[in-house]
PDB file of C-alpha atoms in Angstrom:
ATOM      1  CA  UNK A 109     -19.187 -76.153  19.526  1.00 91.00           C
ATOM      2  CA  UNK A 110     -18.661 -72.583  20.730  1.00 93.00           C
ATOM      3  CA  UNK A 111     -14.984 -71.778  21.303  1.00 94.00           C
ATOM      4  CA  UNK A 112     -12.834 -68.828  22.239  1.00 95.00           C
ATOM      5  CA  UNK A 113     -10.988 -67.171  19.345  1.00 96.00           C
ATOM      6  CA  UNK A 114      -7.342 -66.323  20.058  1.00 95.00           C
ATOM      7  CA  UNK A 115      -7.063 -63.638  17.360  1.00 96.00           C
ATOM      8  CA  UNK A 116      -9.394 -60.712  18.170  1.00 96.00           C
ATOM      9  CA  UNK A 117      -8.663 -59.190  14.746  1.00 97.00           C
ATOM     10  CA  UNK A 118     -10.851 -61.942  13.241  1.00 97.00           C
ATOM     11  CA  UNK A 119     -13.978 -60.654  15.029  1.00 97.00           C
ATOM     12  CA  UNK A 120     -16.754 -59.289  12.822  1.00 97.00           C
ATOM     13  CA  UNK A 121     -17.443 -56.580  15.393  1.00 97.00           C
ATOM     14  CA  UNK A 122     -18.301 -55.817  18.982  1.00 98.00           C
ATOM     15  CA  UNK A 123     -21.650 -56.715  20.535  1.00 97.00           C
ATOM     16  CA  UNK A 124     -23.179 -55.624  23.808  1.00 98.00           C
ATOM     17  CA  UNK A 125     -24.527 -58.615  25.730  1.00 98.00           C
ATOM     18  CA  UNK A 126     -26.037 -59.656  29.058  1.00 98.00           C
ATOM     19  CA  UNK A 127     -26.074 -62.835  31.124  1.00 98.00           C
ATOM     20  CA  UNK A 128     -27.992 -63.906  34.222  1.00 98.00           C
ATOM     21  CA  UNK A 129     -26.855 -65.787  37.300  1.00 98.00           C
ATOM     22  CA  UNK A 130     -29.972 -67.282  38.903  1.00 98.00           C
ATOM     23  CA  UNK A 131     -29.785 -69.315  42.114  1.00 97.00           C
ATOM     24  CA  UNK A 132     -32.710 -71.308  43.503  1.00 96.00           C
ATOM     25  CA  UNK A 133     -33.567 -71.483  47.204  1.00 94.00           C
ATOM     26  CA  UNK A 134     -31.148 -74.394  47.629  1.00 96.00           C
ATOM     27  CA  UNK A 135     -28.248 -72.384  46.177  1.00 96.00           C
ATOM     28  CA  UNK A 136     -28.195 -74.280  42.888  1.00 98.00           C
ATOM     29  CA  UNK A 137     -27.419 -72.404  39.665  1.00 98.00           C
ATOM     30  CA  UNK A 138     -29.739 -72.347  36.640  1.00 98.00           C
ATOM     31  CA  UNK A 139     -27.943 -73.270  33.434  1.00 98.00           C
ATOM     32  CA  UNK A 140     -29.124 -73.500  29.852  1.00 98.00           C
ATOM     33  CA  UNK A 141     -27.905 -76.104  27.387  1.00 97.00           C
ATOM     34  CA  UNK A 142     -27.552 -74.079  24.211  1.00 95.00           C
ATOM     35  CA  UNK A 143     -28.772 -75.350  20.862  1.00 93.00           C
ATOM     36  CA  UNK A 144     -26.013 -73.545  18.906  1.00 90.00           C
ATOM     37  CA  UNK A 145     -23.162 -75.582  20.360  1.00 87.00           C
ATOM     38  CA  UNK A 146     -24.636 -78.037  22.857  1.00 94.00           C
ATOM     39  CA  UNK A 147     -22.676 -76.540  25.737  1.00 96.00           C
ATOM     40  CA  UNK A 148     -24.112 -75.281  29.004  1.00 98.00           C
ATOM     41  CA  UNK A 149     -24.071 -71.629  29.971  1.00 97.00           C
ATOM     42  CA  UNK A 150     -25.864 -68.812  31.695  1.00 98.00           C
ATOM     43  CA  UNK A 151     -29.067 -67.525  30.097  1.00 98.00           C
ATOM     44  CA  UNK A 152     -28.448 -64.336  28.157  1.00 97.00           C
ATOM     45  CA  UNK A 153     -27.664 -62.837  24.802  1.00 96.00           C
ATOM     46  CA  UNK A 154     -27.184 -59.674  22.789  1.00 97.00           C
ATOM     47  CA  UNK A 155     -28.671 -56.313  23.660  1.00 98.00           C
ATOM     48  CA  UNK A 156     -30.941 -55.093  20.872  1.00 98.00           C
ATOM     49  CA  UNK A 157     -30.869 -51.575  19.440  1.00 97.00           C
ATOM     50  CA  UNK A 158     -33.067 -49.269  21.529  1.00 98.00           C
ATOM     51  CA  UNK A 159     -32.979 -51.601  24.535  1.00 98.00           C
ATOM     52  CA  UNK A 160     -31.380 -51.074  27.965  1.00 97.00           C
ATOM     53  CA  UNK A 161     -29.321 -53.821  29.586  1.00 97.00           C
ATOM     54  CA  UNK A 162     -32.093 -54.202  32.213  1.00 97.00           C
ATOM     55  CA  UNK A 163     -34.662 -54.731  29.448  1.00 98.00           C
ATOM     56  CA  UNK A 164     -32.304 -57.074  27.583  1.00 98.00           C
ATOM     57  CA  UNK A 165     -31.683 -59.369  30.563  1.00 98.00           C
ATOM     58  CA  UNK A 166     -35.411 -59.611  31.319  1.00 98.00           C
ATOM     59  CA  UNK A 167     -36.210 -60.383  27.653  1.00 98.00           C
ATOM     60  CA  UNK A 168     -33.390 -62.892  27.164  1.00 97.00           C
ATOM     61  CA  UNK A 169     -34.172 -64.831  30.353  1.00 98.00           C
ATOM     62  CA  UNK A 170     -37.881 -64.940  29.497  1.00 98.00           C
ATOM     63  CA  UNK A 171     -37.191 -66.094  25.918  1.00 96.00           C
ATOM     64  CA  UNK A 172     -34.646 -68.755  26.890  1.00 96.00           C
ATOM     65  CA  UNK A 173     -36.131 -70.058  30.156  1.00 97.00           C
ATOM     66  CA  UNK A 174     -39.774 -68.977  30.448  1.00 97.00           C
ATOM     67  CA  UNK A 175     -39.001 -67.171  33.720  1.00 98.00           C
ATOM     68  CA  UNK A 176     -39.644 -63.561  34.642  1.00 98.00           C
ATOM     69  CA  UNK A 177     -36.876 -62.088  36.749  1.00 98.00           C
ATOM     70  CA  UNK A 178     -35.842 -59.073  38.763  1.00 97.00           C
ATOM     71  CA  UNK A 179     -32.273 -57.816  38.838  1.00 97.00           C
ATOM     72  CA  UNK A 180     -30.639 -58.103  42.275  1.00 96.00           C
ATOM     73  CA  UNK A 181     -27.154 -56.782  41.517  1.00 96.00           C
ATOM     74  CA  UNK A 182     -24.537 -56.419  38.829  1.00 97.00           C
ATOM     75  CA  UNK A 183     -21.936 -59.176  39.069  1.00 98.00           C
ATOM     76  CA  UNK A 184     -19.532 -57.635  36.589  1.00 98.00           C
ATOM     77  CA  UNK A 185     -18.636 -56.306  33.167  1.00 98.00           C
ATOM     78  CA  UNK A 186     -16.632 -58.658  30.959  1.00 98.00           C
ATOM     79  CA  UNK A 187     -14.693 -57.454  27.913  1.00 98.00           C
ATOM     80  CA  UNK A 188     -11.241 -59.101  28.091  1.00 97.00           C
ATOM     81  CA  UNK A 189     -10.581 -60.366  24.536  1.00 97.00           C
ATOM     82  CA  UNK A 190      -9.015 -63.629  25.786  1.00 96.00           C
ATOM     83  CA  UNK A 191     -12.428 -64.626  27.202  1.00 95.00           C
ATOM     84  CA  UNK A 192     -14.860 -62.524  25.191  1.00 97.00           C
ATOM     85  CA  UNK A 193     -13.940 -63.121  21.542  1.00 97.00           C
ATOM     86  CA  UNK A 194     -16.163 -66.049  20.644  1.00 96.00           C
ATOM     87  CA  UNK A 195     -16.269 -68.314  17.572  1.00 95.00           C
ATOM     88  CA  UNK A 196     -19.614 -69.955  16.765  1.00 94.00           C
ATOM     89  CA  UNK A 197     -20.174 -73.236  14.918  1.00 93.00           C
ATOM     90  CA  UNK A 198     -21.278 -71.250  11.830  1.00 94.00           C
ATOM     91  CA  UNK A 199     -17.830 -69.582  11.728  1.00 94.00           C
ATOM     92  CA  UNK A 200     -18.947 -66.145  12.916  1.00 96.00           C
ATOM     93  CA  UNK A 201     -16.677 -64.501  15.470  1.00 97.00           C
ATOM     94  CA  UNK A 202     -17.802 -61.701  17.799  1.00 97.00           C
ATOM     95  CA  UNK A 203     -16.131 -59.717  20.563  1.00 98.00           C
ATOM     96  CA  UNK A 204     -18.684 -59.381  23.353  1.00 98.00           C
ATOM     97  CA  UNK A 205     -18.822 -56.785  26.072  1.00 98.00           C
ATOM     98  CA  UNK A 206     -21.081 -58.547  28.523  1.00 98.00           C
ATOM     99  CA  UNK A 207     -22.780 -57.300  31.660  1.00 98.00           C
ATOM    100  CA  UNK A 208     -23.640 -60.094  34.084  1.00 98.00           C
ATOM    101  CA  UNK A 209     -26.417 -59.727  36.653  1.00 98.00           C
ATOM    102  CA  UNK A 210     -27.517 -61.830  39.580  1.00 98.00           C
ATOM    103  CA  UNK A 211     -31.275 -62.162  39.182  1.00 98.00           C
ATOM    104  CA  UNK A 212     -34.196 -63.457  41.229  1.00 98.00           C
ATOM    105  CA  UNK A 213     -37.092 -65.422  39.752  1.00 98.00           C
ATOM    106  CA  UNK A 214     -40.379 -63.525  40.053  1.00 98.00           C
ATOM    107  CA  UNK A 215     -42.603 -65.899  38.100  1.00 97.00           C
ATOM    108  CA  UNK A 216     -43.068 -68.174  35.114  1.00 97.00           C
ATOM    109  CA  UNK A 217     -42.200 -71.826  34.546  1.00 96.00           C
ATOM    110  CA  UNK A 218     -39.074 -73.353  33.064  1.00 96.00           C
ATOM    111  CA  UNK A 219     -39.710 -73.734  29.343  1.00 95.00           C
ATOM    112  CA  UNK A 220     -37.281 -74.415  26.504  1.00 94.00           C
ATOM    113  CA  UNK A 221     -37.254 -72.645  23.140  1.00 92.00           C
ATOM    114  CA  UNK A 222     -35.353 -73.075  19.866  1.00 92.00           C
ATOM    115  CA  UNK A 223     -32.206 -71.613  21.522  1.00 92.00           C
ATOM    116  CA  UNK A 224     -32.430 -73.984  24.496  1.00 94.00           C
ATOM    117  CA  UNK A 225     -32.014 -77.777  24.467  1.00 96.00           C
ATOM    118  CA  UNK A 226     -32.400 -78.154  28.244  1.00 97.00           C
ATOM    119  CA  UNK A 227     -32.596 -76.192  31.493  1.00 98.00           C
ATOM    120  CA  UNK A 228     -31.478 -77.434  34.883  1.00 97.00           C
ATOM    121  CA  UNK A 229     -30.292 -76.276  38.284  1.00 98.00           C
ATOM    122  CA  UNK A 230     -26.811 -77.441  39.304  1.00 98.00           C
ATOM    123  CA  UNK A 231     -24.990 -77.359  42.649  1.00 98.00           C
ATOM    124  CA  UNK A 232     -21.942 -75.073  42.297  1.00 96.00           C
ATOM    125  CA  UNK A 233     -19.640 -78.007  43.078  1.00 95.00           C
ATOM    126  CA  UNK A 234     -21.175 -80.136  40.308  1.00 97.00           C
ATOM    127  CA  UNK A 235     -21.345 -77.905  37.240  1.00 97.00           C
ATOM    128  CA  UNK A 236     -21.450 -79.734  33.901  1.00 97.00           C
ATOM    129  CA  UNK A 237     -18.064 -80.353  32.236  1.00 95.00           C
ATOM    130  CA  UNK A 238     -19.355 -78.860  28.974  1.00 96.00           C
ATOM    131  CA  UNK A 239     -19.754 -75.396  30.534  1.00 97.00           C
ATOM    132  CA  UNK A 240     -18.682 -72.379  28.479  1.00 96.00           C
ATOM    133  CA  UNK A 241     -15.262 -71.220  29.685  1.00 93.00           C
ATOM    134  CA  UNK A 242     -16.132 -67.528  29.844  1.00 95.00           C
ATOM    135  CA  UNK A 243     -19.238 -68.304  31.906  1.00 97.00           C
ATOM    136  CA  UNK A 244     -17.169 -70.108  34.563  1.00 96.00           C
ATOM    137  CA  UNK A 245     -15.512 -66.777  35.424  1.00 97.00           C
ATOM    138  CA  UNK A 246     -18.887 -65.050  35.827  1.00 98.00           C
ATOM    139  CA  UNK A 247     -20.211 -67.867  38.018  1.00 98.00           C
ATOM    140  CA  UNK A 248     -17.116 -67.702  40.220  1.00 97.00           C
ATOM    141  CA  UNK A 249     -17.477 -63.925  40.504  1.00 98.00           C
ATOM    142  CA  UNK A 250     -21.185 -64.182  41.373  1.00 97.00           C
ATOM    143  CA  UNK A 251     -20.398 -66.780  44.043  1.00 95.00           C
ATOM    144  CA  UNK A 252     -17.896 -64.401  45.681  1.00 95.00           C
ATOM    145  CA  UNK A 253     -20.860 -62.175  46.722  1.00 86.00           C
ATOM    146  CA  UNK A 254     -18.788 -58.970  46.494  1.00 91.00           C
ATOM    147  CA  UNK A 255     -20.597 -55.649  46.769  1.00 87.00           C
ATOM    148  CA  UNK A 256     -18.662 -53.980  43.952  1.00 94.00           C
ATOM    149  CA  UNK A 257     -18.955 -55.449  40.452  1.00 96.00           C
ATOM    150  CA  UNK A 258     -15.961 -57.116  38.838  1.00 97.00           C
ATOM    151  CA  UNK A 259     -14.458 -55.534  35.726  1.00 97.00           C
ATOM    152  CA  UNK A 260     -12.724 -58.154  33.611  1.00 96.00           C
TER     153      UNK A 260
END
């Protein structure tokens, strides 16, 4: 299970990351059930060296969902240690600085990979109980439909 780490001093380092909020035409949210902890969350992951955040979000969503996307807007930047220092089942702890984007599907078909156990669209009022805590904040922020991005 992926959990939040209370002591940021235990983090191995800081990682730049991205996540995608993708709504379908019915307003349902696409979530990924992750293979590393079994919990549900937004598609996304770490930015690779030499890659922009725009390139990273397109690559991560394609790898984890099979969908090609376009970025609509930035939802926010998330760095608050209380929500961004994450402990993985293997014991590794990372402090993420994550940029979250609202994205639109441009093509592809939902397809799982080794990082994804399942993919499904959920109504905002019926999100799965096993949803990553730090992703709940991003989903709430995306649902607010504010013009300016959140900085948390």
